[in-house]
Amino acid sequence: MTPPTLSLSLRTVPLLLAALLASCGGGSEDSGGASSNTPYQGTLLNGTNCTVRYYAQSQPSQRAGTDPLYLTQWYLKNTGRLTGYSGLAAGEDLQVENVWASGLRGENIRVAVVDDALEVTHQDLAPNVVEGASYNYVSDGSWQRGSPWPLPCTSSQTHGTAVGGVVAARDSNGLGGRGVAPRASLVGYNALANDQDSEVLDALVRDQGKNHIYNNSWGAEDDGHFNTPASRSAQVGTILNGLRNGRNGLGSIYTFAGGNGGANGDYSVLDGNVSMLGAIPVCGTNAAGKRAPYSEPGPNLIVCAPSSDVGQAKGSSLPDVTTTTLQNQYTAKFNGTSAATPMISGVIALMLQANPNLTWRDVPLVLARSARQVDPTNAGWTSYGGYHYNHEYGFGVADATAAVQLARSWQSVGGSSTLRQCGPYSATVNQAIPETTPVSDAVLENPFADASGLSKAAVNGVTSRISAAGCGIQHIEHVEVVLTATDDTGARAHPSAGDLQITLTSPAGQTSTLTTPHLCYNISGQQTSCQGLVDFSFGLSRHLEEPAISGTSSDWTLAAADRRTGNTGRLRNWSITLYGR
């Protein structure tokens, strides 16, 4: 099959296989349960060519009782103890139990799982699945495109079902575990099943008047390259459509997995899918309260959620995530930023239940303001205006109790119609990027070992300043930098852009690292040159709430240095656009 234009990959950590656990055992207003969609008993619901088949059958009556796997869901309540594991830190969880106790469980908030499939018939999901609202993109005999059965077709299509369980597995039904928002409504779009970017774009705005949140636990390959999908402009336009028109003008909420290539030096902002205006990129921490080694740092990150570590097969003593999997079963091995992202979708569902009038601009502000500073001795933390930021953690780990409390009293900043834009302001540089102190091979293989380095400007390189004079934005919400680096002749792309350290420093003195020296890999996992830094867009959340102009300074300063000997090049041009209020 031809690879998709978007070059999508599911955000679970490779080589950690799902292990099935035996099943142990008043929904939202618009949830009817999957059985309500069943036309005839025994009807095949998916395709005749599928190796995993689903047949229409009556769902059992709703049960009551404790969720037997809840004690394994440490990310919901971390006591510091879990049988078979060690090293957990008590309290390193989503702080969600108080929200449930207050009566909020996500009722009437609808989450769309954009993924490979969703087992809408799963006994722990069906009570929350919206009747007739899911959408199947696969055509196979009687399994027609447009049917409400986006079901798995093979045993490998477990991803979306695991995501759905993290968001909204039903609580208090005597089965399995529970989701972060266990009474939220679920719809499934198997838009990744055919590897067609047009279907992903369709899913991102499908039923935008009814869906509140679109969960996207997928992204570009975790290979270190500067990934600009050919259809990025179409995706940007699609997201902007959702921001303007979704939820009757309040704007659709888009959560995205921040990426799993951190152990290989990949950097989240290099994935063009997760740095767009309106995207909420999610990073992952482990049960000890540290960045999971796979979780990619970046100045685009908003917030982290607890997820897996590197897996016991690789020597970790920390647990993964327990959730739903195929055939009414459960797995204790879901992982990666794929697992962290639906946790944030669940937290947002609780926020929206508390305050349905939050706009797409309000949601990341509430998440950032209420996030809990994790790993506080990490040298990468900086502070500005009451916010803490770290390229490894964004604004911290989501705290559901704090987020819901803040959401209740939040004064909206408005939606798309009141968002201000300054720029793009542009500069033509056309200067050589000088080679400076080279980094060692050890640093290339582990570029994030120096936690403080990502908050420091590049030195002894080429610098360029752009003035934002006249821009009246007092509170930045998003920054976009577009730049081009070429070879020495200026005729072709930089031959080894992975050699470069490029930073942006605001008038307030806060620095974002746009890219840092790192390695790139091909599809076979072999090292290859890093190219693609031509009109590349970096979307930044790091400067949230800063002013466009600080005091008498209106200059935004870009600095670029070449930190490896050999291939050299030039910084041709760059531009900056500021969004805010």
Coordinates of C-alpha atoms in Angstrom, one line a residue:
M1 CA 0.0 0.0 0.0
T2 CA 1.3 3.5 -0.8
P3 CA 2.4 5.3 2.3
P4 CA 0.0 8.1 3.4
T5 CA 0.9 11.6 2.5
L6 CA 0.6 12.5 6.2
S7 CA 3.1 9.8 7.1
L8 CA 1.1 8.8 10.1
S9 CA 2.2 6.6 12.9
L10 CA 0.4 5.6 16.0
R11 CA 2.0 7.0 19.2
T12 CA 2.6 3.8 21.1
V13 CA 6.2 2.8 22.0
P14 CA 7.5 0.1 19.6
L15 CA 8.1 -3.4 20.8
L16 CA 5.8 -3.2 23.8
L17 CA 3.1 -5.7 22.8
A18 CA -0.4 -5.6 24.3
A19 CA -0.9 -8.4 26.8
L20 CA -4.5 -9.3 27.3
L21 CA -6.1 -9.6 30.7
A22 CA -9.1 -11.7 31.2
S23 CA -12.3 -9.8 31.7
C24 CA -13.1 -9.5 35.4
G25 CA -16.2 -9.5 35.4
G26 CA -26.8 6.7 33.9
G27 CA -24.8 7.3 30.6
S28 CA -24.5 10.6 28.8
E29 CA -27.7 12.1 27.3
D30 CA -26.8 11.2 23.7
S31 CA -25.3 7.8 24.4
G32 CA -27.5 5.0 23.4
G33 CA -25.1 2.1 23.6
A34 CA -23.8 0.2 20.5
S35 CA -26.7 -2.3 20.7
S36 CA -29.1 0.4 19.7
N37 CA -27.5 0.5 16.2
T38 CA -27.9 -3.3 15.6
P39 CA -30.4 -4.1 12.8
Y40 CA -30.5 -7.9 13.1
Q41 CA -29.1 -10.4 15.5
G42 CA -26.2 -12.3 14.0
T43 CA -25.5 -9.8 11.2
L44 CA -21.8 -9.4 10.4
L45 CA -20.9 -5.8 11.3
N46 CA -17.5 -5.6 9.6
G47 CA -16.0 -7.1 6.5
T48 CA -15.9 -10.6 5.2
N49 CA -12.1 -10.2 4.6
C50 CA -11.5 -9.3 8.2
T51 CA -9.7 -11.7 10.4
V52 CA -11.4 -10.3 13.5
R53 CA -15.2 -10.4 13.0
Y54 CA -18.0 -8.8 14.9
Y55 CA -21.7 -9.9 14.8
A56 CA -24.7 -8.1 16.0
Q57 CA -25.9 -9.2 19.4
S58 CA -27.8 -7.8 22.3
Q59 CA -25.7 -6.0 24.9
P60 CA -26.1 -7.5 28.4
S61 CA -28.1 -5.4 30.9
Q62 CA -26.1 -2.7 32.6
R63 CA -24.4 -4.0 35.7
A64 CA -23.4 -2.3 38.9
G65 CA -20.3 -2.8 41.0
T66 CA -16.8 -1.7 41.5
D67 CA -14.4 -1.7 38.6
P68 CA -12.0 -4.6 39.3
L69 CA -9.1 -3.2 37.4
Y70 CA -9.3 0.3 38.9
L71 CA -6.6 -0.6 41.4
T72 CA -4.2 -1.1 38.6
Q73 CA -4.9 2.3 37.0
W74 CA -2.2 4.2 38.9
Y75 CA -2.5 7.2 36.6
L76 CA -6.0 7.8 38.1
K77 CA -4.9 7.2 41.7
N78 CA -1.2 6.6 42.4
T79 CA -0.7 5.3 46.0
G80 CA 3.0 4.5 45.3
R81 CA 2.3 0.8 45.5
L82 CA 1.3 -1.6 42.7
T83 CA 1.8 -5.4 42.8
G84 CA 4.6 -6.5 40.5
Y85 CA 6.1 -3.0 40.1
S86 CA 8.4 -0.7 42.0
G87 CA 9.5 3.0 42.0
L88 CA 6.1 4.6 41.8
A89 CA 5.8 8.0 43.4
A90 CA 2.5 8.5 45.4
G91 CA 0.4 11.3 44.0
E92 CA 1.9 11.2 40.5
D93 CA -1.5 10.9 38.8
L94 CA -4.2 13.1 37.3
Q95 CA -5.7 14.2 40.6
V96 CA -9.2 13.3 39.3
E97 CA -11.0 11.5 42.1
N98 CA -12.2 14.8 43.7
V99 CA -13.7 15.8 40.3
W100 CA -15.7 12.6 40.2
A101 CA -16.8 13.1 43.8
S102 CA -18.1 16.5 42.9
G103 CA -20.5 14.9 40.4
L104 CA -18.6 15.5 37.2
R105 CA -17.8 12.5 35.0
G106 CA -18.0 13.9 31.5
E107 CA -21.8 13.6 30.9
N108 CA -22.9 15.2 27.6
I109 CA -19.4 15.9 26.4
R110 CA -18.6 14.1 23.2
V111 CA -15.1 12.8 22.3
A112 CA -14.2 11.6 18.8
V113 CA -11.5 9.0 18.6
V114 CA -9.7 9.5 15.3
D115 CA -7.7 6.3 15.0
D116 CA -7.3 2.9 13.3
A117 CA -10.6 1.5 14.8
L118 CA -12.8 1.6 17.8
E119 CA -14.6 -1.5 19.2
V120 CA -17.9 0.3 19.7
T121 CA -19.4 -3.0 20.9
H122 CA -16.9 -3.4 23.8
Q123 CA -18.9 -4.1 27.0
D124 CA -17.0 -1.3 28.8
L125 CA -17.3 1.2 26.0
A126 CA -20.8 0.5 24.5
P127 CA -22.8 2.3 27.2
N128 CA -21.0 5.5 26.3
V129 CA -21.0 5.1 22.5
V130 CA -23.3 7.5 20.8
E131 CA -26.0 5.7 18.8
G132 CA -25.4 5.9 15.1
A133 CA -22.7 8.6 15.3
S134 CA -19.5 6.7 14.6
Y135 CA -18.2 6.6 11.0
N136 CA -16.6 3.7 9.1
Y137 CA -14.2 4.6 6.3
V138 CA -13.6 1.1 5.1
S139 CA -15.5 -0.6 2.3
D140 CA -15.6 -4.4 2.3
G141 CA -18.7 -6.2 1.0
S142 CA -21.7 -5.4 3.2
W143 CA -19.4 -3.4 5.5
Q144 CA -20.0 -0.1 3.8
R145 CA -18.3 3.2 4.2
G146 CA -20.5 5.5 6.3
S147 CA -21.8 2.7 8.5
P148 CA -21.6 3.4 12.3
W149 CA -19.3 0.4 12.8
P150 CA -15.6 1.6 12.7
L151 CA -14.6 -1.8 14.1
P152 CA -11.2 -3.5 14.0
C153 CA -10.6 -5.7 11.0
T154 CA -7.4 -7.4 12.2
S155 CA -5.9 -8.3 15.6
S156 CA -3.3 -5.6 15.2
Q157 CA -5.9 -2.8 15.2
T158 CA -6.0 -2.4 18.9
H159 CA -4.9 1.2 19.2
G160 CA -8.1 3.2 19.0
T161 CA -10.0 0.8 21.3
A162 CA -7.2 1.3 23.9
V163 CA -7.5 5.1 23.4
G164 CA -11.3 5.0 23.8
G165 CA -11.0 3.2 27.1
V166 CA -8.5 5.7 28.5
V167 CA -11.0 8.5 27.8
A168 CA -14.3 6.9 28.7
A169 CA -14.4 3.3 29.8
R170 CA -17.6 3.1 31.8
D171 CA -17.3 3.3 35.6
S172 CA -19.1 1.4 38.4
N173 CA -20.3 -1.4 36.1
G174 CA -18.4 -4.3 37.6
L175 CA -16.2 -4.6 34.5
G176 CA -12.5 -3.7 33.9
G177 CA -11.4 -0.3 34.8
R178 CA -12.7 3.2 34.1
G179 CA -11.9 6.2 31.9
V180 CA -10.7 9.7 33.0
A181 CA -14.2 10.9 32.0
P182 CA -16.2 7.7 32.5
R183 CA -19.5 9.0 31.4
A184 CA -18.4 11.0 28.4
S185 CA -19.9 10.2 25.0
L186 CA -17.7 8.4 22.5
V187 CA -17.7 8.2 18.7
G188 CA -15.1 6.4 16.6
Y189 CA -13.7 7.4 13.2
N190 CA -11.4 4.7 11.7
A191 CA -9.8 7.3 9.5
L192 CA -6.3 5.8 9.7
A193 CA -7.4 2.4 8.5
N194 CA -6.9 3.1 4.8
D195 CA -3.8 5.3 5.1
Q196 CA -5.6 8.1 3.3
D197 CA -4.9 11.7 4.4
S198 CA -8.2 12.9 2.9
E199 CA -10.1 10.6 5.3
V200 CA -8.1 12.0 8.3
L201 CA -9.0 15.5 7.2
D202 CA -12.6 14.5 6.8
A203 CA -12.7 13.0 10.3
L204 CA -11.2 16.2 11.9
V205 CA -14.3 18.2 11.1
R206 CA -16.9 15.5 11.0
D207 CA -20.0 16.3 13.1
Q208 CA -18.2 19.4 14.3
G209 CA -21.4 20.9 15.7
K210 CA -21.8 17.9 18.0
N211 CA -18.3 16.7 18.8
H212 CA -16.5 18.6 21.5
I213 CA -13.0 17.0 21.4
Y214 CA -11.1 15.2 18.7
N215 CA -8.4 12.9 20.1
N216 CA -5.5 12.3 17.8
S217 CA -3.0 9.7 19.2
W218 CA -1.0 9.7 16.0
G219 CA 1.6 11.8 14.2
A220 CA 4.6 11.7 11.9
E221 CA 7.3 9.1 12.0
D222 CA 9.6 9.5 15.1
D223 CA 12.7 9.7 12.9
G224 CA 14.2 13.1 13.7
H225 CA 13.4 14.6 10.3
F226 CA 11.8 18.0 9.7
N227 CA 8.4 16.6 8.9
T228 CA 6.2 18.8 6.7
P229 CA 3.4 16.7 5.2
A230 CA 2.5 17.5 1.6
S231 CA -1.0 18.1 2.8
R232 CA -0.1 20.3 5.8
S233 CA -1.7 23.4 4.3
A234 CA -4.9 21.3 3.9
Q235 CA -4.6 20.1 7.5
V236 CA -4.0 23.7 8.8
G237 CA -7.1 24.8 6.9
T238 CA -9.1 21.9 8.3
I239 CA -8.1 22.7 11.8
L240 CA -8.9 26.4 11.4
N241 CA -12.3 25.4 10.1
G242 CA -12.9 23.4 13.3
L243 CA -11.7 26.3 15.4
R244 CA -14.0 28.7 13.7
N245 CA -17.1 26.6 13.3
G246 CA -16.9 23.7 15.8
R247 CA -19.2 23.6 18.8
N248 CA -21.3 26.4 17.3
G249 CA -18.5 28.9 17.2
L250 CA -16.8 28.0 20.5
G251 CA -14.3 25.9 18.5
S252 CA -13.4 22.2 18.3
I253 CA -10.7 21.0 20.7
Y254 CA -7.9 19.0 19.1
T255 CA -5.5 16.9 21.3
F256 CA -2.4 15.4 19.6
A257 CA 0.2 13.0 20.8
G258 CA 3.6 14.9 21.2
G259 CA 5.7 12.0 19.8
N260 CA 7.6 9.0 21.0
G261 CA 11.1 9.5 19.5
G262 CA 12.6 11.2 22.5
A263 CA 15.0 8.3 23.2
N264 CA 16.4 8.8 19.6
G265 CA 16.7 12.6 19.9
D266 CA 13.5 13.4 18.0
Y267 CA 11.9 16.7 18.9
S268 CA 8.1 17.3 19.0
V269 CA 8.1 20.6 17.2
L270 CA 9.7 19.0 14.2
D271 CA 6.4 17.2 13.6
G272 CA 4.4 19.6 11.6
N273 CA 1.1 18.0 12.7
V274 CA 1.5 18.9 16.4
S275 CA 2.7 22.5 16.2
M276 CA -0.2 24.1 14.5
L277 CA -2.4 26.8 15.9
G278 CA -5.2 25.1 17.8
A279 CA -3.4 21.8 18.4
I280 CA -2.8 20.7 22.0
P281 CA 0.3 18.6 22.0
V282 CA 0.7 16.2 24.9
C283 CA 3.8 14.8 26.5
G284 CA 4.2 11.8 28.8
T285 CA 5.5 11.2 32.3
N286 CA 6.1 7.9 34.1
A287 CA 4.7 6.7 37.4
A288 CA 7.8 8.1 39.2
G289 CA 7.0 11.6 38.0
K290 CA 9.8 12.0 35.4
R291 CA 9.7 12.5 31.6
A292 CA 9.2 9.1 30.0
P293 CA 12.4 8.5 27.9
Y294 CA 10.4 8.2 24.7
S295 CA 8.4 11.5 25.2
E296 CA 9.7 14.2 22.9
P297 CA 10.6 17.6 24.3
G298 CA 9.7 20.7 22.4
P299 CA 8.6 24.4 22.8
N300 CA 5.2 23.4 21.3
L301 CA 4.2 21.3 24.3
I302 CA 1.2 22.4 26.4
V303 CA 0.9 19.7 29.1
C304 CA 1.9 16.2 30.0
A305 CA -0.1 13.3 31.4
P306 CA 1.0 10.1 33.2
S307 CA 1.8 7.3 30.8
S308 CA 4.2 4.4 30.6
D309 CA 8.0 4.2 31.0
V310 CA 10.1 2.1 28.6
G311 CA 8.5 -1.2 29.5
Q312 CA 9.6 -4.1 31.6
A313 CA 11.1 -5.8 28.6
K314 CA 13.7 -3.0 28.5
G315 CA 14.3 -3.1 32.3
S316 CA 11.8 -0.7 33.7
S317 CA 10.1 -1.5 36.9
L318 CA 7.3 1.0 36.3
P319 CA 3.8 0.2 35.0
D320 CA 2.1 1.0 31.7
V321 CA -1.5 1.9 31.2
T322 CA -4.5 -0.4 31.8
T323 CA -7.4 0.0 29.3
T324 CA -9.7 -1.8 26.9
T325 CA -8.7 -4.0 24.0
L326 CA -10.3 -6.2 21.4
Q327 CA -13.0 -8.8 22.0
N328 CA -14.2 -7.4 25.3
Q329 CA -10.8 -7.8 26.8
Y330 CA -8.3 -5.6 28.6
T331 CA -4.6 -4.8 28.3
A332 CA -2.1 -3.6 31.0
K333 CA 0.5 -2.6 28.3
F334 CA -0.9 0.5 26.6
N335 CA 1.9 3.1 26.4
G336 CA 3.5 6.1 24.8
T337 CA 2.1 9.6 24.2
S338 CA -0.8 7.7 22.6
A339 CA -1.9 6.8 26.1
A340 CA -1.2 10.3 27.5
T341 CA -3.3 12.1 24.9
P342 CA -6.7 10.6 25.8
M343 CA -6.0 11.3 29.4
I344 CA -5.9 15.0 28.5
S345 CA -9.0 14.6 26.3
G346 CA -10.7 13.1 29.4
V347 CA -9.6 16.0 31.6
I348 CA -10.8 18.5 29.0
A349 CA -14.2 16.7 28.9
L350 CA -14.5 17.3 32.7
M351 CA -13.5 20.9 32.2
L352 CA -16.2 21.4 29.5
Q353 CA -18.8 19.8 31.7
A354 CA -17.9 22.2 34.4
N355 CA -18.0 25.2 32.0
P356 CA -19.5 24.4 28.5
N357 CA -18.7 27.9 27.3
L358 CA -14.9 27.4 27.3
T359 CA -13.6 28.3 23.8
W360 CA -10.8 26.5 22.0
R361 CA -8.5 29.3 23.1
D362 CA -9.6 29.0 26.8
V363 CA -8.8 25.3 27.1
P364 CA -5.0 25.4 26.7
L365 CA -4.9 28.5 28.9
V366 CA -6.7 26.7 31.7
L367 CA -4.6 23.6 31.2
A368 CA -1.4 25.6 31.4
R369 CA -2.4 27.7 34.3
S370 CA -3.6 24.7 36.4
A371 CA -0.8 22.3 35.5
R372 CA 1.3 20.8 38.3
Q373 CA 5.0 21.4 38.1
V374 CA 6.5 17.9 38.0
D375 CA 10.2 17.0 38.6
P376 CA 10.7 20.4 40.2
T377 CA 14.5 20.0 40.6
N378 CA 14.9 19.6 36.8
A379 CA 17.2 22.4 35.6
G380 CA 15.0 23.1 32.5
W381 CA 12.2 25.0 34.4
T382 CA 11.8 28.7 33.7
S383 CA 9.1 31.1 35.0
Y384 CA 7.3 34.1 33.6
G385 CA 4.1 35.8 34.7
G386 CA 3.1 33.0 37.1
Y387 CA 3.6 30.2 34.5
H388 CA 6.3 27.6 34.7
Y389 CA 7.7 26.1 31.5
N390 CA 10.1 23.3 30.6
H391 CA 10.7 22.0 27.1
E392 CA 10.5 18.5 28.5
Y393 CA 7.1 19.0 30.3
G394 CA 5.4 21.9 28.7
F395 CA 3.6 23.7 31.6
G396 CA 3.6 20.6 33.7
V397 CA 1.3 17.6 34.3
A398 CA -2.4 18.0 34.1
D399 CA -4.2 18.3 37.4
A400 CA -7.9 17.6 36.8
T401 CA -9.0 19.0 40.1
A402 CA -7.2 22.3 39.6
A403 CA -8.3 22.5 36.0
V404 CA -11.9 22.0 36.7
Q405 CA -11.9 24.4 39.6
L406 CA -10.3 27.1 37.4
A407 CA -12.6 26.3 34.5
R408 CA -15.7 27.0 36.7
S409 CA -14.7 30.6 37.2
W410 CA -12.8 31.2 34.0
Q411 CA -13.5 34.5 32.1
S412 CA -13.3 33.6 28.4
V413 CA -10.8 35.3 26.2
G414 CA -13.1 34.6 23.2
G415 CA -12.9 32.5 20.1
S416 CA -11.5 32.8 16.6
S417 CA -13.3 36.1 15.9
T418 CA -11.4 38.0 18.6
L419 CA -8.0 36.4 18.1
R420 CA -5.5 39.1 17.2
Q421 CA -2.6 38.4 14.7
C422 CA 0.6 40.4 14.2
G423 CA 2.7 39.6 11.2
P424 CA 4.1 37.7 9.5
Y425 CA 7.1 39.9 10.0
S426 CA 10.0 38.8 7.8
A427 CA 13.8 39.1 7.6
T428 CA 16.2 38.2 4.8
V429 CA 19.4 37.1 6.4
N430 CA 21.5 35.2 3.8
Q431 CA 24.4 34.6 6.1
A432 CA 26.6 31.6 6.7
I433 CA 25.8 29.7 9.8
P434 CA 29.2 29.4 11.5
E435 CA 30.5 26.2 13.0
T436 CA 31.0 26.5 16.7
T437 CA 32.0 24.2 19.6
P438 CA 31.0 20.8 18.2
V439 CA 28.8 18.5 20.3
S440 CA 30.0 15.0 21.1
D441 CA 28.6 11.8 19.7
A442 CA 27.2 11.1 23.2
V443 CA 25.3 14.4 23.1
L444 CA 23.9 13.6 19.6
E445 CA 22.7 10.2 20.9
N446 CA 21.1 11.8 24.0
P447 CA 20.6 15.5 23.2
F448 CA 18.3 16.1 26.1
A449 CA 20.6 15.0 28.9
D450 CA 21.4 18.7 29.7
A451 CA 17.9 19.8 30.9
S452 CA 18.8 23.5 31.1
G453 CA 20.3 23.6 27.5
L454 CA 16.9 23.9 25.8
S455 CA 16.2 27.2 27.6
K456 CA 19.5 28.8 26.5
A457 CA 20.1 30.8 23.3
A458 CA 22.6 29.6 20.7
V459 CA 25.9 31.4 20.9
N460 CA 28.7 32.2 18.5
G461 CA 26.4 31.8 15.5
V462 CA 24.5 34.0 13.2
T463 CA 21.7 36.2 14.8
S464 CA 18.9 38.1 13.3
R465 CA 16.3 40.4 14.9
I466 CA 12.8 41.1 13.9
S467 CA 10.9 44.0 15.6
A468 CA 7.3 43.6 16.6
A469 CA 6.9 47.3 17.0
G470 CA 3.3 48.4 16.7
C471 CA 1.9 45.0 17.7
G472 CA -0.6 45.5 20.5
I473 CA -0.8 41.9 21.7
Q474 CA -0.3 41.9 25.5
H475 CA -0.9 38.2 26.0
I476 CA 0.6 35.8 23.4
E477 CA -1.2 32.5 22.8
H478 CA 0.8 31.1 19.9
V479 CA 3.9 32.0 17.9
E480 CA 4.8 30.7 14.5
V481 CA 8.3 30.9 13.1
V482 CA 8.9 29.9 9.4
L483 CA 12.5 29.7 8.3
T484 CA 14.8 28.4 5.5
A485 CA 18.3 27.1 5.8
T486 CA 20.2 26.2 2.6
D487 CA 23.6 24.8 1.5
D488 CA 26.5 27.2 1.0
T489 CA 25.4 28.0 -2.5
G490 CA 21.9 28.9 -1.4
A491 CA 20.4 26.8 -4.2
R492 CA 19.5 23.7 -2.2
A493 CA 18.3 22.7 1.3
H494 CA 20.8 22.5 4.1
P495 CA 22.6 19.2 3.6
S496 CA 22.6 18.4 7.3
A497 CA 20.1 20.5 9.2
G498 CA 20.4 18.1 12.2
D499 CA 23.7 19.8 12.9
L500 CA 22.0 23.0 13.8
Q501 CA 21.1 24.6 17.0
I502 CA 18.4 27.3 16.4
T503 CA 16.8 29.4 19.1
L504 CA 14.3 32.2 19.4
T505 CA 14.4 34.7 22.3
S506 CA 11.5 37.0 23.0
P507 CA 11.6 40.6 24.1
A508 CA 10.8 39.3 27.6
G509 CA 14.0 37.3 27.6
Q510 CA 12.4 33.8 27.3
T511 CA 14.1 31.4 24.9
S512 CA 12.6 28.6 22.8
T513 CA 14.9 26.0 21.2
L514 CA 13.5 25.4 17.7
T515 CA 15.9 22.6 16.9
T516 CA 19.0 21.1 18.6
P517 CA 21.8 18.9 17.2
H518 CA 20.4 15.4 16.7
L519 CA 20.5 12.3 14.5
C520 CA 18.0 11.3 11.8
Y521 CA 17.0 7.9 10.7
N522 CA 15.5 6.3 7.6
I523 CA 12.6 3.8 7.5
S524 CA 15.0 0.9 8.2
G525 CA 16.4 2.6 11.4
Q526 CA 19.7 3.5 9.8
Q527 CA 21.3 6.9 10.3
T528 CA 20.8 9.4 7.5
S529 CA 21.2 13.1 6.9
C530 CA 18.6 15.5 8.3
Q531 CA 17.1 17.6 5.5
G532 CA 13.9 19.5 4.9
L533 CA 14.5 22.9 6.7
V534 CA 12.9 24.8 3.8
D535 CA 10.0 27.1 4.7
F536 CA 9.6 25.0 7.8
S537 CA 7.0 26.1 10.3
F538 CA 7.7 25.9 14.0
G539 CA 4.6 26.4 16.2
L540 CA 5.4 27.5 19.8
S541 CA 3.4 27.5 23.0
R542 CA 6.4 28.3 25.2
H543 CA 5.7 32.1 25.0
L544 CA 2.2 31.8 26.3
E545 CA 1.0 35.0 28.1
E546 CA 4.2 37.0 27.3
P547 CA 3.7 40.4 25.6
A548 CA 4.7 41.0 22.0
I549 CA 6.7 44.0 23.3
S550 CA 8.4 44.0 26.7
G551 CA 9.2 47.4 28.1
T552 CA 11.2 49.2 25.4
S553 CA 12.2 46.0 23.6
S554 CA 10.3 44.8 20.6
D555 CA 12.9 42.5 19.1
W556 CA 12.5 38.8 18.7
T557 CA 15.9 37.3 18.2
L558 CA 16.7 34.2 16.1
A559 CA 20.2 32.6 16.7
A560 CA 21.6 29.7 14.7
A561 CA 24.8 27.8 15.2
D562 CA 26.3 24.8 13.5
R563 CA 27.4 22.3 16.2
R564 CA 29.0 19.6 14.1
T565 CA 32.0 19.8 11.7
G566 CA 31.6 18.9 8.1
N567 CA 28.5 20.1 6.2
T568 CA 27.8 23.8 6.4
G569 CA 25.1 26.1 5.1
R570 CA 23.3 29.5 5.3
L571 CA 20.4 31.0 7.1
R572 CA 18.4 32.4 4.1
N573 CA 15.4 34.0 5.7
W574 CA 12.8 33.7 8.5
S575 CA 9.5 35.2 9.6
I576 CA 7.5 35.4 12.8
T577 CA 3.7 35.6 13.4
L578 CA 2.2 36.3 16.8
Y579 CA -1.3 35.4 17.9
G580 CA -3.1 36.5 21.1
R581 CA -5.0 39.2 22.7

